[in-house]
């Protein structure tokens, strides 16, 4: 059985944590409201944030076959604030969508009036509360998608955060490390929910 999703600290405490990690982030905007502080990818690429993730003393990593991560932008209907720092309201890991595919679930999330979580937002969440990544209870971030070479089509990969088993190209020394990888949009996995947010503000 999964543990409750950890509570986030205040935005001010989250900002202080980012500074302690060595990130050169702008000052916290006065009056900003929300639950999760996010660094916009235009300011700091997601790939630069992932190594700052920590779990069980191990650093996070991006899988070797996601070298084009910077080409993933907001999915249809996902609107990011025009700010280097912004806040997300009501992040959900999407445990109820475990063993379902983004192709099936993404329209349901939109119909609920929620927005699909981006990879940057998922990493920001795990940076603040590493226990969010729980063995067999991690999540996909289908708010980030990459255009395919054919106009009007999408790359079928969906970024996802989970815990490495240390197999294959991950390497045994990465067993238990937080991992940003990808899954096919039409596939379902018993250990991955589909994350979403209630809104964004700057």
mmCIF file of C-alpha atoms in Angstrom:
data_model
loop_
_atom_site.group_PDB
_atom_site.id
_atom_site.type_symbol
_atom_site.label_atom_id
_atom_site.label_comp_id
_atom_site.label_asym_id
_atom_site.label_seq_id
_atom_site.Cartn_x
_atom_site.Cartn_y
_atom_site.Cartn_z
ATOM 1 C CA UNK A 1 0.000 0.000 0.000
ATOM 2 C CA UNK A 2 1.353 3.444 -0.907
ATOM 3 C CA UNK A 3 2.150 6.068 1.695
ATOM 4 C CA UNK A 4 0.336 9.442 1.648
ATOM 5 C CA UNK A 5 1.879 11.945 -0.758
ATOM 6 C CA UNK A 6 4.170 14.204 1.338
ATOM 7 C CA UNK A 7 3.012 17.725 2.159
ATOM 8 C CA UNK A 8 4.911 20.523 0.461
ATOM 9 C CA UNK A 9 6.650 23.239 2.511
ATOM 10 C CA UNK A 10 5.761 26.903 1.989
ATOM 11 C CA UNK A 11 6.782 28.597 -1.260
ATOM 12 C CA UNK A 12 9.333 30.648 0.691
ATOM 13 C CA UNK A 13 10.893 27.485 2.112
ATOM 14 C CA UNK A 14 10.891 25.900 -1.338
ATOM 15 C CA UNK A 15 12.670 28.944 -2.753
ATOM 16 C CA UNK A 16 15.279 28.754 0.004
ATOM 17 C CA UNK A 17 15.795 25.068 -0.775
ATOM 18 C CA UNK A 18 16.450 25.818 -4.449
ATOM 19 C CA UNK A 19 19.077 28.359 -3.421
ATOM 20 C CA UNK A 20 20.703 25.802 -1.108
ATOM 21 C CA UNK A 21 20.910 23.428 -4.059
ATOM 22 C CA UNK A 22 23.036 26.043 -5.822
ATOM 23 C CA UNK A 23 20.448 27.212 -8.350
ATOM 24 C CA UNK A 24 20.591 30.851 -9.422
ATOM 25 C CA UNK A 25 16.859 31.458 -9.327
ATOM 26 C CA UNK A 26 15.137 34.852 -9.343
ATOM 27 C CA UNK A 27 13.717 36.273 -6.113
ATOM 28 C CA UNK A 28 10.408 34.824 -5.010
ATOM 29 C CA UNK A 29 7.670 37.013 -6.540
ATOM 30 C CA UNK A 30 5.744 38.939 -3.914
ATOM 31 C CA UNK A 31 2.200 37.698 -3.523
ATOM 32 C CA UNK A 32 2.772 34.442 -5.409
ATOM 33 C CA UNK A 33 0.200 31.842 -4.370
ATOM 34 C CA UNK A 34 0.183 28.103 -4.899
ATOM 35 C CA UNK A 35 1.517 24.817 -3.582
ATOM 36 C CA UNK A 36 4.616 24.056 -5.669
ATOM 37 C CA UNK A 37 7.347 26.413 -6.878
ATOM 38 C CA UNK A 38 8.553 25.623 -10.396
ATOM 39 C CA UNK A 39 11.553 26.893 -12.330
ATOM 40 C CA UNK A 40 10.499 27.458 -15.932
ATOM 41 C CA UNK A 41 12.551 25.345 -18.389
ATOM 42 C CA UNK A 42 13.480 28.517 -20.259
ATOM 43 C CA UNK A 43 15.457 29.545 -17.170
ATOM 44 C CA UNK A 44 16.919 26.174 -16.194
ATOM 45 C CA UNK A 45 16.592 23.125 -18.471
ATOM 46 C CA UNK A 46 14.948 20.101 -16.876
ATOM 47 C CA UNK A 47 18.035 18.003 -17.615
ATOM 48 C CA UNK A 48 20.068 20.338 -15.378
ATOM 49 C CA UNK A 49 17.645 19.879 -12.471
ATOM 50 C CA UNK A 50 17.402 16.091 -12.532
ATOM 51 C CA UNK A 51 20.934 15.461 -11.108
ATOM 52 C CA UNK A 52 19.913 17.507 -8.059
ATOM 53 C CA UNK A 53 17.282 14.911 -7.152
ATOM 54 C CA UNK A 54 18.277 12.703 -4.218
ATOM 55 C CA UNK A 55 16.838 9.437 -2.977
ATOM 56 C CA UNK A 56 18.591 7.106 -0.573
ATOM 57 C CA UNK A 57 21.843 8.995 -1.071
ATOM 58 C CA UNK A 58 21.759 8.539 -4.850
ATOM 59 C CA UNK A 59 21.552 11.344 -7.402
ATOM 60 C CA UNK A 60 18.937 11.565 -10.113
ATOM 61 C CA UNK A 61 19.709 10.970 -13.780
ATOM 62 C CA UNK A 62 18.143 11.217 -17.227
ATOM 63 C CA UNK A 63 18.091 7.994 -19.244
ATOM 64 C CA UNK A 64 20.603 7.784 -22.082
ATOM 65 C CA UNK A 65 17.983 7.652 -24.840
ATOM 66 C CA UNK A 66 16.302 10.909 -23.815
ATOM 67 C CA UNK A 67 19.012 13.197 -25.169
ATOM 68 C CA UNK A 68 16.343 15.354 -26.853
ATOM 69 C CA UNK A 69 14.580 16.217 -23.593
ATOM 70 C CA UNK A 70 14.890 19.955 -24.313
ATOM 71 C CA UNK A 71 12.693 19.445 -27.394
ATOM 72 C CA UNK A 72 9.727 18.440 -25.227
ATOM 73 C CA UNK A 73 7.379 21.397 -24.749
ATOM 74 C CA UNK A 74 3.915 21.955 -23.275
ATOM 75 C CA UNK A 75 1.303 19.496 -24.512
ATOM 76 C CA UNK A 76 -1.982 20.623 -26.035
ATOM 77 C CA UNK A 77 -3.954 22.669 -23.531
ATOM 78 C CA UNK A 78 -0.994 23.165 -21.168
ATOM 79 C CA UNK A 79 -0.263 26.877 -20.738
ATOM 80 C CA UNK A 80 2.784 27.878 -18.730
ATOM 81 C CA UNK A 81 3.017 31.322 -17.121
ATOM 82 C CA UNK A 82 5.390 33.783 -18.775
ATOM 83 C CA UNK A 83 7.724 33.857 -15.769
ATOM 84 C CA UNK A 84 11.007 32.230 -14.777
ATOM 85 C CA UNK A 85 9.416 31.177 -11.480
ATOM 86 C CA UNK A 86 5.776 30.208 -11.179
ATOM 87 C CA UNK A 87 3.535 28.305 -8.803
ATOM 88 C CA UNK A 88 1.426 25.211 -9.328
ATOM 89 C CA UNK A 89 -1.759 24.562 -7.384
ATOM 90 C CA UNK A 90 -3.026 21.145 -6.364
ATOM 91 C CA UNK A 91 -0.424 18.748 -7.798
ATOM 92 C CA UNK A 92 -1.593 15.136 -7.893
ATOM 93 C CA UNK A 93 0.542 12.064 -8.558
ATOM 94 C CA UNK A 94 -2.360 10.326 -10.274
ATOM 95 C CA UNK A 95 -2.211 7.029 -8.397
ATOM 96 C CA UNK A 96 -5.778 6.277 -9.502
ATOM 97 C CA UNK A 97 -4.520 6.069 -13.083
ATOM 98 C CA UNK A 98 -1.913 3.375 -12.427
ATOM 99 C CA UNK A 99 -2.012 0.694 -15.140
ATOM 100 C CA UNK A 100 -3.710 3.037 -17.613
ATOM 101 C CA UNK A 101 -2.152 4.832 -20.587
ATOM 102 C CA UNK A 102 -1.791 8.569 -21.195
ATOM 103 C CA UNK A 103 -3.751 8.123 -24.427
ATOM 104 C CA UNK A 104 -6.694 6.944 -22.326
ATOM 105 C CA UNK A 105 -6.307 9.134 -19.259
ATOM 106 C CA UNK A 106 -5.165 12.526 -20.594
ATOM 107 C CA UNK A 107 -8.639 13.411 -21.986
ATOM 108 C CA UNK A 108 -10.216 12.384 -18.658
ATOM 109 C CA UNK A 109 -7.872 14.697 -16.756
ATOM 110 C CA UNK A 110 -8.746 17.583 -19.057
ATOM 111 C CA UNK A 111 -12.458 16.832 -18.648
ATOM 112 C CA UNK A 112 -11.987 17.181 -14.875
ATOM 113 C CA UNK A 113 -10.785 20.756 -15.448
ATOM 114 C CA UNK A 114 -7.214 19.878 -14.517
ATOM 115 C CA UNK A 115 -4.012 20.285 -16.520
ATOM 116 C CA UNK A 116 -1.416 17.640 -17.326
ATOM 117 C CA UNK A 117 1.781 17.971 -15.273
ATOM 118 C CA UNK A 118 4.976 18.805 -17.174
ATOM 119 C CA UNK A 119 8.341 17.129 -16.673
ATOM 120 C CA UNK A 120 9.741 20.327 -15.116
ATOM 121 C CA UNK A 121 6.877 20.390 -12.617
ATOM 122 C CA UNK A 122 7.350 16.736 -11.742
ATOM 123 C CA UNK A 123 11.061 17.261 -11.132
ATOM 124 C CA UNK A 124 10.333 20.405 -9.082
ATOM 125 C CA UNK A 125 7.966 18.370 -6.899
ATOM 126 C CA UNK A 126 10.471 15.576 -6.330
ATOM 127 C CA UNK A 127 13.197 18.128 -5.545
ATOM 128 C CA UNK A 128 11.124 19.481 -2.673
ATOM 129 C CA UNK A 129 9.766 16.170 -1.320
ATOM 130 C CA UNK A 130 11.921 13.225 -2.490
ATOM 131 C CA UNK A 131 9.616 10.733 -0.724
ATOM 132 C CA UNK A 132 7.089 11.543 -3.442
ATOM 133 C CA UNK A 133 8.931 8.934 -5.516
ATOM 134 C CA UNK A 134 7.826 5.740 -3.847
ATOM 135 C CA UNK A 135 8.687 2.286 -5.116
ATOM 136 C CA UNK A 136 5.805 1.113 -7.340
ATOM 137 C CA UNK A 137 4.080 4.503 -7.013
ATOM 138 C CA UNK A 138 5.704 6.971 -9.397
ATOM 139 C CA UNK A 139 4.250 8.957 -12.302
ATOM 140 C CA UNK A 140 4.210 10.064 -15.927
ATOM 141 C CA UNK A 141 4.309 13.733 -16.915
ATOM 142 C CA UNK A 142 2.293 13.837 -20.125
ATOM 143 C CA UNK A 143 2.099 17.632 -19.979
ATOM 144 C CA UNK A 144 5.440 17.564 -21.811
ATOM 145 C CA UNK A 145 5.381 16.263 -25.384
ATOM 146 C CA UNK A 146 7.675 16.516 -28.376
ATOM 147 C CA UNK A 147 6.426 17.252 -31.915
ATOM 148 C CA UNK A 148 7.075 14.421 -34.357
ATOM 149 C CA UNK A 149 8.763 14.870 -37.717
ATOM 150 C CA UNK A 150 5.378 14.656 -39.466
ATOM 151 C CA UNK A 151 3.364 17.893 -39.101
ATOM 152 C CA UNK A 152 0.485 17.648 -36.658
ATOM 153 C CA UNK A 153 1.817 14.489 -35.014
ATOM 154 C CA UNK A 154 3.420 13.920 -31.624
ATOM 155 C CA UNK A 155 6.413 11.864 -30.610
ATOM 156 C CA UNK A 156 4.880 8.871 -28.841
ATOM 157 C CA UNK A 157 7.205 9.169 -25.840
ATOM 158 C CA UNK A 158 5.969 10.583 -22.534
ATOM 159 C CA UNK A 159 8.495 11.638 -19.853
ATOM 160 C CA UNK A 160 8.128 9.841 -16.521
ATOM 161 C CA UNK A 161 9.766 9.838 -13.099
ATOM 162 C CA UNK A 162 10.431 6.617 -11.249
ATOM 163 C CA UNK A 163 13.054 4.732 -9.239
ATOM 164 C CA UNK A 164 15.755 2.811 -11.089
ATOM 165 C CA UNK A 165 16.169 -0.916 -10.525
ATOM 166 C CA UNK A 166 19.811 -0.618 -11.576
ATOM 167 C CA UNK A 167 19.332 -2.874 -14.577
ATOM 168 C CA UNK A 168 20.346 -2.479 -18.215
ATOM 169 C CA UNK A 169 21.975 0.795 -19.212
ATOM 170 C CA UNK A 170 21.106 2.388 -15.855
ATOM 171 C CA UNK A 171 23.929 0.446 -14.223
ATOM 172 C CA UNK A 172 23.990 -1.367 -10.886
ATOM 173 C CA UNK A 173 25.371 1.667 -9.059
ATOM 174 C CA UNK A 174 22.164 3.543 -9.888
ATOM 175 C CA UNK A 175 19.842 1.072 -8.218
ATOM 176 C CA UNK A 176 17.410 3.077 -6.093
ATOM 177 C CA UNK A 177 18.225 6.388 -7.803
ATOM 178 C CA UNK A 178 15.502 8.751 -9.057
ATOM 179 C CA UNK A 179 15.225 8.504 -12.802
ATOM 180 C CA UNK A 180 13.692 10.626 -15.564
ATOM 181 C CA UNK A 181 12.868 8.266 -18.371
ATOM 182 C CA UNK A 182 10.028 7.836 -20.818
ATOM 183 C CA UNK A 183 7.141 5.533 -21.698
ATOM 184 C CA UNK A 184 5.032 5.122 -24.818
ATOM 185 C CA UNK A 185 1.826 7.164 -24.732
ATOM 186 C CA UNK A 186 -0.251 4.081 -25.500
ATOM 187 C CA UNK A 187 1.310 1.818 -22.881
ATOM 188 C CA UNK A 188 0.277 1.309 -19.274
ATOM 189 C CA UNK A 189 2.465 0.431 -16.314
ATOM 190 C CA UNK A 190 1.543 -0.930 -12.912
ATOM 191 C CA UNK A 191 3.954 1.433 -11.132
ATOM 192 C CA UNK A 192 3.184 4.718 -12.922
ATOM 193 C CA UNK A 193 0.282 7.069 -12.364
ATOM 194 C CA UNK A 194 -0.383 10.092 -14.575
ATOM 195 C CA UNK A 195 0.227 13.386 -12.800
ATOM 196 C CA UNK A 196 -1.786 16.592 -13.086
ATOM 197 C CA UNK A 197 -2.213 20.030 -11.541
ATOM 198 C CA UNK A 198 -5.215 22.180 -10.643
ATOM 199 C CA UNK A 199 -3.680 25.356 -12.078
ATOM 200 C CA UNK A 200 -0.668 27.627 -12.509
ATOM 201 C CA UNK A 201 0.037 31.244 -11.599
ATOM 202 C CA UNK A 202 2.865 33.780 -11.605
#
